[in-house]
PDB file of C-alpha atoms in Angstrom:
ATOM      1  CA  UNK Q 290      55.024  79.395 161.955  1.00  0.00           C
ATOM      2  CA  UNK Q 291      57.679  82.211 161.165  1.00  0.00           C
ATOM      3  CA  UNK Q 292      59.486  83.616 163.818  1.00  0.00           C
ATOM      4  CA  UNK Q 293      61.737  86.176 163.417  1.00  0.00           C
ATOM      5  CA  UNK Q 294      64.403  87.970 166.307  1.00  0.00           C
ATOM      6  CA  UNK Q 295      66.502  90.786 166.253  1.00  0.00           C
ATOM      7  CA  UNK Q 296      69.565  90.534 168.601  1.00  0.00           C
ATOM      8  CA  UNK Q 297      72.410  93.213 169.120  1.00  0.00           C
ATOM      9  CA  UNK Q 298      73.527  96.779 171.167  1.00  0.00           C
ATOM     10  CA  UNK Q 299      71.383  98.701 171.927  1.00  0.00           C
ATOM     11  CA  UNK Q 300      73.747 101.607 172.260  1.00  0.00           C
ATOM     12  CA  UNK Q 301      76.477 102.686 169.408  1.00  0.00           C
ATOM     13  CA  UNK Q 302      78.463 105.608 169.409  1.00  0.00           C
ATOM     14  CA  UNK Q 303      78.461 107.737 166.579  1.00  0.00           C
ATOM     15  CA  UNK Q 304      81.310 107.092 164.042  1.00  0.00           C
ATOM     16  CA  UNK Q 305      81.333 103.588 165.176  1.00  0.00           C
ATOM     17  CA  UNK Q 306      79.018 100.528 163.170  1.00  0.00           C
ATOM     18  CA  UNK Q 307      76.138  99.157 164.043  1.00  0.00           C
ATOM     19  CA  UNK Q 308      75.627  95.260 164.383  1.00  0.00           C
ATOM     20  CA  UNK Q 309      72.615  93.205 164.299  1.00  0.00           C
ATOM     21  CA  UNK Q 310      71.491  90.058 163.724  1.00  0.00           C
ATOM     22  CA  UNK Q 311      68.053  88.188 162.525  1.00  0.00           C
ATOM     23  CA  UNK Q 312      67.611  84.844 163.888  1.00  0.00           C
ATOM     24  CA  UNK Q 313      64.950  83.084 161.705  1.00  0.00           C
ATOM     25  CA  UNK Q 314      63.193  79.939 162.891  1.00  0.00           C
ATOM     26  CA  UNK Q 315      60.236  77.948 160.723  1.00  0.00           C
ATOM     27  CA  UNK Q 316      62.200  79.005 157.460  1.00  0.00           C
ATOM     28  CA  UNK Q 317      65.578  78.905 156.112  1.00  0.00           C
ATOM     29  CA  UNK Q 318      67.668  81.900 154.923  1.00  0.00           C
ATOM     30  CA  UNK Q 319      68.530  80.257 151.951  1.00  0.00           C
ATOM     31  CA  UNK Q 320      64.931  79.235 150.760  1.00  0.00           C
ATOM     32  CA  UNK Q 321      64.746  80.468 147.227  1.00  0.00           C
ATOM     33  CA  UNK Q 322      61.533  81.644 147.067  1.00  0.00           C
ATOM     34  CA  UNK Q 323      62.234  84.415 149.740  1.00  0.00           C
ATOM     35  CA  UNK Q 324      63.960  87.502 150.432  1.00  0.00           C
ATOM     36  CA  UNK Q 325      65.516  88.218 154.092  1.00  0.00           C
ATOM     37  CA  UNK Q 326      65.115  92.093 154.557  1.00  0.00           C
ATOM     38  CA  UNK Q 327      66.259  94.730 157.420  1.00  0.00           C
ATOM     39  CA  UNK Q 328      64.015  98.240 157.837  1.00  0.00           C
ATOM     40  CA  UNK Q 329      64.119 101.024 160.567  1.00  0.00           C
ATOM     41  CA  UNK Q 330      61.859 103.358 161.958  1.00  0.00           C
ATOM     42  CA  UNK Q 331      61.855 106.217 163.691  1.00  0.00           C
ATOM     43  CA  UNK Q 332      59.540 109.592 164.128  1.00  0.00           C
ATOM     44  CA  UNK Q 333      61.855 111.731 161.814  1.00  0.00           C
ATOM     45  CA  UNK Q 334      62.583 109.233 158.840  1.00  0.00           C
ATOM     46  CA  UNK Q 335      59.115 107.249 159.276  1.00  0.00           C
ATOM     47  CA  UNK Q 336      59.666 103.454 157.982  1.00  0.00           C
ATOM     48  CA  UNK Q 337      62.553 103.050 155.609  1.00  0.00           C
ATOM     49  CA  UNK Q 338      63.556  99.606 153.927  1.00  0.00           C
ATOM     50  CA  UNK Q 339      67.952  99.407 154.211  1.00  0.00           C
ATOM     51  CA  UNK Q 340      68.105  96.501 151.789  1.00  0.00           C
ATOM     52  CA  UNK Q 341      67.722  93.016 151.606  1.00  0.00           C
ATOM     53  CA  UNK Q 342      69.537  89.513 151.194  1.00  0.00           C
ATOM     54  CA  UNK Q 343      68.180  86.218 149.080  1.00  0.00           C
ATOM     55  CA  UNK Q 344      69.452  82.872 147.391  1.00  0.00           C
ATOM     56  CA  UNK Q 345      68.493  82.066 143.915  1.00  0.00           C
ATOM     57  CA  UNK Q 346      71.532  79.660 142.911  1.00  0.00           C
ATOM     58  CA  UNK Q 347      74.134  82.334 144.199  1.00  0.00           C
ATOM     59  CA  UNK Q 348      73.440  85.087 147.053  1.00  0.00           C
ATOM     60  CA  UNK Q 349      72.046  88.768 145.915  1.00  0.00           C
ATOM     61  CA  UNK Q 350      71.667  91.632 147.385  1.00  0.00           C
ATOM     62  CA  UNK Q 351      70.255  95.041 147.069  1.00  0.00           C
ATOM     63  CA  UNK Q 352      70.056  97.807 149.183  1.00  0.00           C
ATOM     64  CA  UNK Q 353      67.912 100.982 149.770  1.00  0.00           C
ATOM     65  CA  UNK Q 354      69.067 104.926 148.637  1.00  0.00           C
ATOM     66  CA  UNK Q 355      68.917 106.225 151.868  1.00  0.00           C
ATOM     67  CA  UNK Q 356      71.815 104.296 153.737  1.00  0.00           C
ATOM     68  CA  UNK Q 357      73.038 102.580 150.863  1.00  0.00           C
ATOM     69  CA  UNK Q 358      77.229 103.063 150.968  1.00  0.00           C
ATOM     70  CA  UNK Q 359      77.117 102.370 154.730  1.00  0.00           C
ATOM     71  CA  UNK Q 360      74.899  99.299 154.828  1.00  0.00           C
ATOM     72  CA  UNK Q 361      76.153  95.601 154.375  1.00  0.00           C
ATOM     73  CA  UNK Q 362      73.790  92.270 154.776  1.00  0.00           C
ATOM     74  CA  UNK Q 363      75.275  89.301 154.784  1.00  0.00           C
ATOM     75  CA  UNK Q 364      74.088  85.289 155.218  1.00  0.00           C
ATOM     76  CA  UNK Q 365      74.885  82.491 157.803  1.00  0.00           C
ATOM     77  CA  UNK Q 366      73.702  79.727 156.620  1.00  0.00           C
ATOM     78  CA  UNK Q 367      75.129  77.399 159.585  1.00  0.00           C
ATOM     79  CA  UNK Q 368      73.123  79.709 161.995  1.00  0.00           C
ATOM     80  CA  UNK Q 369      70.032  80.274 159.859  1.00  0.00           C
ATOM     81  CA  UNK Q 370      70.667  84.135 160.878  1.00  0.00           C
ATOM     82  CA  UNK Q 371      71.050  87.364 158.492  1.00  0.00           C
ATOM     83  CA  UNK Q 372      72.475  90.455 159.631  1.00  0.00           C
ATOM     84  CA  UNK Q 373      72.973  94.288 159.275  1.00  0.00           C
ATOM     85  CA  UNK Q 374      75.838  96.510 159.234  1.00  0.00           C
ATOM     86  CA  UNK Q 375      75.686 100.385 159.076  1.00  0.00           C
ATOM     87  CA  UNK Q 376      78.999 101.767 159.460  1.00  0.00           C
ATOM     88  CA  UNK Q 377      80.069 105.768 160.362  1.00  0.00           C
ATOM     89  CA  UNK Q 378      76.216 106.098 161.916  1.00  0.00           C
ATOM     90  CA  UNK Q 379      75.291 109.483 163.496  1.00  0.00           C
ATOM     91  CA  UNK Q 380      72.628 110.436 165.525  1.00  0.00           C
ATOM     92  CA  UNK Q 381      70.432 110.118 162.627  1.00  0.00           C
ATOM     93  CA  UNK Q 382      70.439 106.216 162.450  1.00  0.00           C
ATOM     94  CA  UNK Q 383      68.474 106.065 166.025  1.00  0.00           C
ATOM     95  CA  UNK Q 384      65.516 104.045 165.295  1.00  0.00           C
ATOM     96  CA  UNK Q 385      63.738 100.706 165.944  1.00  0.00           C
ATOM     97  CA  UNK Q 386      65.293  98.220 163.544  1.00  0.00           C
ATOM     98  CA  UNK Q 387      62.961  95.326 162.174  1.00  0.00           C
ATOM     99  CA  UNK Q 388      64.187  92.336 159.903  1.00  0.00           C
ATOM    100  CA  UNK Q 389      61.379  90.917 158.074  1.00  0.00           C
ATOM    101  CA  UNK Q 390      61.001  88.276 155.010  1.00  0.00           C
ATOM    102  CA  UNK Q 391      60.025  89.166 152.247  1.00  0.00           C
ATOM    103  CA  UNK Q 392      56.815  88.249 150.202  1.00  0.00           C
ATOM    104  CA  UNK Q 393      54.336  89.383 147.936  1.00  0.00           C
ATOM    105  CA  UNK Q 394      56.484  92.597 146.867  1.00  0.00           C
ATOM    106  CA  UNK Q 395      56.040  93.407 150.715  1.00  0.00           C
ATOM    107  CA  UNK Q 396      57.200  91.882 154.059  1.00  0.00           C
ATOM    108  CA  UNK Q 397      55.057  89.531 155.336  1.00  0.00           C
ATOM    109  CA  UNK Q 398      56.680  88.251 158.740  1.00  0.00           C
ATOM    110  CA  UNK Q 399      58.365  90.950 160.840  1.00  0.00           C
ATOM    111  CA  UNK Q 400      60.625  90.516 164.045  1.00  0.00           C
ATOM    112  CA  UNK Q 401      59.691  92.346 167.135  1.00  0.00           C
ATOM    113  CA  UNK Q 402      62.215  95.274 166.635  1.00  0.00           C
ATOM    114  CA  UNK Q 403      65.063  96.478 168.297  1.00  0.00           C
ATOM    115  CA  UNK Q 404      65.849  99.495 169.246  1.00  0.00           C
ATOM    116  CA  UNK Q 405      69.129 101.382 168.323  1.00  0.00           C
ATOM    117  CA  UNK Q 406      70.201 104.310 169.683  1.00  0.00           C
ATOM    118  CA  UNK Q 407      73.215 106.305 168.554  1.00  0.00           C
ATOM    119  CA  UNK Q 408      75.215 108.705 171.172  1.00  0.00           C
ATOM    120  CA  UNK Q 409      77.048 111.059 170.167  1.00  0.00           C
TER     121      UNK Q 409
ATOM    122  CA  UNK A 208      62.106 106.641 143.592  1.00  0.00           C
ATOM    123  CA  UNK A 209      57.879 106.551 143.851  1.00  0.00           C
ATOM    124  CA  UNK A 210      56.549 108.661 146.925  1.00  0.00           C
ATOM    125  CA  UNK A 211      53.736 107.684 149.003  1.00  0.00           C
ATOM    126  CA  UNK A 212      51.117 110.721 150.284  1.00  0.00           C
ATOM    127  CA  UNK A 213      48.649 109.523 152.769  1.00  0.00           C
ATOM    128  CA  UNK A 214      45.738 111.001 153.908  1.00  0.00           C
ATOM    129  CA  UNK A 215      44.613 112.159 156.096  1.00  0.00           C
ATOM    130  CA  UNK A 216      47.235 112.257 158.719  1.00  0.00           C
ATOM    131  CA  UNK A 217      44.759 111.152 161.603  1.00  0.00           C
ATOM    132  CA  UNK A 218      41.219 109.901 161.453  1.00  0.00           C
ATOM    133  CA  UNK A 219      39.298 110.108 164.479  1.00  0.00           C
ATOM    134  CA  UNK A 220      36.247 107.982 164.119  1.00  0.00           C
ATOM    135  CA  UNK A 221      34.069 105.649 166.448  1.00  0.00           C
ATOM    136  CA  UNK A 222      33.257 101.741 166.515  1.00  0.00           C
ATOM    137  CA  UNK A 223      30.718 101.010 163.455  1.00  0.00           C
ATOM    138  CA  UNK A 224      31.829 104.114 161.209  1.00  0.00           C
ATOM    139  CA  UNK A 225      33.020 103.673 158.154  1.00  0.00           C
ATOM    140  CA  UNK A 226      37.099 104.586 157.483  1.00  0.00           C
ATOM    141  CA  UNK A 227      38.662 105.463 154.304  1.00  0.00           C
ATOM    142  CA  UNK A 228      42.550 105.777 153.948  1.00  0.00           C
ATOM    143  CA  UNK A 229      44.036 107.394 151.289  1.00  0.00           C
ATOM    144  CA  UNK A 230      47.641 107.333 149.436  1.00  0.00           C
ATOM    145  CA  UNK A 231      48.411 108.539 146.692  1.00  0.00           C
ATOM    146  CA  UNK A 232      51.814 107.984 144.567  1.00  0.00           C
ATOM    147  CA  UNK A 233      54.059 110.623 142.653  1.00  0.00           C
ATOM    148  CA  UNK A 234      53.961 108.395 139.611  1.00  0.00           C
ATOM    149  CA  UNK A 235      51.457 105.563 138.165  1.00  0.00           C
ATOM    150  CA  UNK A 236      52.001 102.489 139.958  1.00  0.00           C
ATOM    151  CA  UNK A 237      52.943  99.611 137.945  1.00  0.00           C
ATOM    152  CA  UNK A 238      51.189  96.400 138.265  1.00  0.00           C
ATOM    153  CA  UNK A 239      49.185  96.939 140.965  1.00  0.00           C
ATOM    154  CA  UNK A 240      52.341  97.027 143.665  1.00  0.00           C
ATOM    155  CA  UNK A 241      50.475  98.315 146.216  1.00  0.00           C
ATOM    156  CA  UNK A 242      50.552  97.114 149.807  1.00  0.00           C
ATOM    157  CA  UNK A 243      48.772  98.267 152.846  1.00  0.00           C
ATOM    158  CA  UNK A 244      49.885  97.942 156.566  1.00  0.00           C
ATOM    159  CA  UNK A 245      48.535  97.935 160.553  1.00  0.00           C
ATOM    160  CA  UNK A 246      50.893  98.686 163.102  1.00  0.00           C
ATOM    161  CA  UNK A 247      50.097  99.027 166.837  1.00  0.00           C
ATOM    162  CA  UNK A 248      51.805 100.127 169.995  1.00  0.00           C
ATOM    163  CA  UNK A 249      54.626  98.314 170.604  1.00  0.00           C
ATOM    164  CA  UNK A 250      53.914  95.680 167.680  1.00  0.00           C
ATOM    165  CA  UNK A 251      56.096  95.618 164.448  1.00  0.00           C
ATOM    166  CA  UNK A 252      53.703  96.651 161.230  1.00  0.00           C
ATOM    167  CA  UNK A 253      51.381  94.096 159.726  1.00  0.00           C
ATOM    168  CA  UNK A 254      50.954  92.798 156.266  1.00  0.00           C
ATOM    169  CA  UNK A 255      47.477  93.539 155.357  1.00  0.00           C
ATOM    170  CA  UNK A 256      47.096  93.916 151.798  1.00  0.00           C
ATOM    171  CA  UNK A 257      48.701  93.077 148.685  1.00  0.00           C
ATOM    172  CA  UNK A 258      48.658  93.416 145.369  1.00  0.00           C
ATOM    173  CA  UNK A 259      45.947  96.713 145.655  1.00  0.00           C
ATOM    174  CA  UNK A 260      43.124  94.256 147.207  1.00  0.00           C
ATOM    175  CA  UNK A 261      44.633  90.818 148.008  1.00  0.00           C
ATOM    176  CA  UNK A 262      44.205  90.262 151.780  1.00  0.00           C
ATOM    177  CA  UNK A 263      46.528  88.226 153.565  1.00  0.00           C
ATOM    178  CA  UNK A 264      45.619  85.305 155.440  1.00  0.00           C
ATOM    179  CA  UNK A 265      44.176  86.543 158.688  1.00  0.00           C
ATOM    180  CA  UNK A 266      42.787  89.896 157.610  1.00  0.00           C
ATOM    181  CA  UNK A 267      38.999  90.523 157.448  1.00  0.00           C
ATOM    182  CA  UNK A 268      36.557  90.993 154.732  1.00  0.00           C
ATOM    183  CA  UNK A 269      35.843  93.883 156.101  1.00  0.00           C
ATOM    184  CA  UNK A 270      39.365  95.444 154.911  1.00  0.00           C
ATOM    185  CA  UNK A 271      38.443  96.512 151.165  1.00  0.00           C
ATOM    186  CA  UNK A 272      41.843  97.710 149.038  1.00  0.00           C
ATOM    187  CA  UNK A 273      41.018  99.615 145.679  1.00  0.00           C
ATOM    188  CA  UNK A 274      42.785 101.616 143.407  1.00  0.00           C
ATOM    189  CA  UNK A 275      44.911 101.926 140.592  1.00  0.00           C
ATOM    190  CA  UNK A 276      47.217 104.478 138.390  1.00  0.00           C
ATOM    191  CA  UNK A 277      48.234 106.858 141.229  1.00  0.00           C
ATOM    192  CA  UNK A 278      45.267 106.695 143.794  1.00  0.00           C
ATOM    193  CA  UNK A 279      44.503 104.149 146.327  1.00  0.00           C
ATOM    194  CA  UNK A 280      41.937 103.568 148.954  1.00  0.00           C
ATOM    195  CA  UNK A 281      41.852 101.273 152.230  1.00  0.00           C
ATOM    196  CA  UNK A 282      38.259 101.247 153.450  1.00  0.00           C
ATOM    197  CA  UNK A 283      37.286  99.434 156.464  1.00  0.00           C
ATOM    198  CA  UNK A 284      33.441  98.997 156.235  1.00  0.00           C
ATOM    199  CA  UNK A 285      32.435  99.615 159.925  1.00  0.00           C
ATOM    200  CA  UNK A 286      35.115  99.570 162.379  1.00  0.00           C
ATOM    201  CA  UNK A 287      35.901  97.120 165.136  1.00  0.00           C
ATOM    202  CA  UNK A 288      38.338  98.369 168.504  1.00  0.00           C
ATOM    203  CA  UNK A 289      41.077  96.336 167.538  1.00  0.00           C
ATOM    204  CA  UNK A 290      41.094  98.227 163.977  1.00  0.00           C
ATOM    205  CA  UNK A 291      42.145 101.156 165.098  1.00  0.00           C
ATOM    206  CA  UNK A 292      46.223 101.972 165.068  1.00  0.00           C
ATOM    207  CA  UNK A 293      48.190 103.118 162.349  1.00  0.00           C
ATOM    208  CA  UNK A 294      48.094 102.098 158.948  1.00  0.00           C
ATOM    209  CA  UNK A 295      51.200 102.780 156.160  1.00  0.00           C
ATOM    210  CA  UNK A 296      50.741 101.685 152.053  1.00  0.00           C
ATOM    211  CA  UNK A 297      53.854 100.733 150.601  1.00  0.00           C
ATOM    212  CA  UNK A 298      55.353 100.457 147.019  1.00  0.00           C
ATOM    213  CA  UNK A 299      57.991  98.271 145.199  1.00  0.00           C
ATOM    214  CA  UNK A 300      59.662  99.306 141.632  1.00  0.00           C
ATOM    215  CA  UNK A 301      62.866  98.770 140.439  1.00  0.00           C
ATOM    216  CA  UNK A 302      64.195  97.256 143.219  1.00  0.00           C
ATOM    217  CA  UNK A 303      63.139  99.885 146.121  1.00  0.00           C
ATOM    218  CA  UNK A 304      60.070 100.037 148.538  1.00  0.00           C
ATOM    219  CA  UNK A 305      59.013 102.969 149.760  1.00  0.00           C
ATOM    220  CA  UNK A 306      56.281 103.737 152.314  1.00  0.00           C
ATOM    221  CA  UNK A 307      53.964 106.283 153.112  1.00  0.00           C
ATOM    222  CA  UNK A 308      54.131 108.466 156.345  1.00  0.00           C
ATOM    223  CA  UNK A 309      51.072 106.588 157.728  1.00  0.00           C
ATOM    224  CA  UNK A 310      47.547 107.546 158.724  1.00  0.00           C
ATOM    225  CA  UNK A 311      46.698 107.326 162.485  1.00  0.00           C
ATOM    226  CA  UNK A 312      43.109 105.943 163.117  1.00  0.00           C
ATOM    227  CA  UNK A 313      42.072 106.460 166.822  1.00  0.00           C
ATOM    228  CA  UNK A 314      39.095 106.467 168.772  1.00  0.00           C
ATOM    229  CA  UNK A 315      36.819 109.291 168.701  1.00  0.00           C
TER     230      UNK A 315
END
């Protein structure tokens, strides 16, 4: 069984960058036959994939439009754990953040959620 | 980028009706990269669908996916309590997913 956890602030201040992390037990980040993703959600953007991390002999990754020059995901392989980086956020980047793997051409296994909110 | 148009925004219906969801994409969807979604109160989303008519593990029979070039349907033959919440479809293409704004089903 897949679990997946979100840890991190729950409060950032606008112009500063947002940190979270995905623990993952009952998988491995570096399992090649999966991808290791991070979405949001909120009322005003509805749900919006940031990007997503996998191992296929070397580490890829590939992020959404939306975020895309502010948004880093990286590996820990020691700690089994993913995690997100938006830097500069606003207001704007308030929203429940999920990390989920990725199957099927769709996420399969979701976290809980955490959420993030930005003060300005 | 593809974008997702669901419909209709809410769907008030009672235990035993019938439910049909609509999305529809801006362009033809390429091999049938079509997923469909529950989410509840509180819960994160859940996989339902894949593929246009796939189900996961878990989901049942009673969940129908159909569809193809820009139009897709999730029909739920007659509705049980725990089916109602709100349910997104979601593409992948060149790299990106992208998901509709969601249709609500509640209780009538």
């Amino acid at each position: 069984q897949v679990h997946l956890l979100e840890s991190g602030p729950g409060l950032v201040k606008a112009s500063q960058t947002l940190s979270l992390t995905c623990d993952i037990s009952g998988d491995s980040v570096s399992n090649r036959g999966d991808a290791w993703n991070w979405l949001r959600q909120s009322p005003s953007r509805g749900l919006e994939w940031l990007g997503s991390i996998y191992f296929r002999s070397q580490w890829f990754r590939k992020y959404g439009t939306s975020a895309e020059s502010r948004v880093t995901i990286n590996p820990d392989t020691s700690r089994n754990q993913f995690s997100l980086e938006v830097k500069s956020v606003t207001p704007d980047d308030t929203a429940m953040y999920f990390c989920a793997r990725g199957r099927h051409n769709g996420f399969d296994c979701w976290g809980q959620g955490i959420l993030v909110i930005v003060s300005s | 980028e593809v974008v997702l148009t669901q419909s209709p925004g809410t769907l008030s219906l009672s235990p035993g009706d019938r439910a049909t969801l609509s999305c529809r994409a801006s362009q033809s969807v390429n091999n049938n990269l079509l997923l469909w979604y529950q989410q509840k109160p509180g819960q994160a989303p859940r996989l339902l669908m894949y593929d246009v008519f796939t189900r996961m593990s878990g989901t049942p029979d009673r969940f129908t996916g159909s569809g193809s070039g820009t139009d897709f349907t999730l029909t739920i033959s007659s509705l049980e309590p725990e089916d109602f919440g709100v349910y997104y479809c979601q593409h992948f293409d060149f790299s990106l997913f992208t998901f509709g704004q969601g249709t609500r089903l509640e209780i009538k």
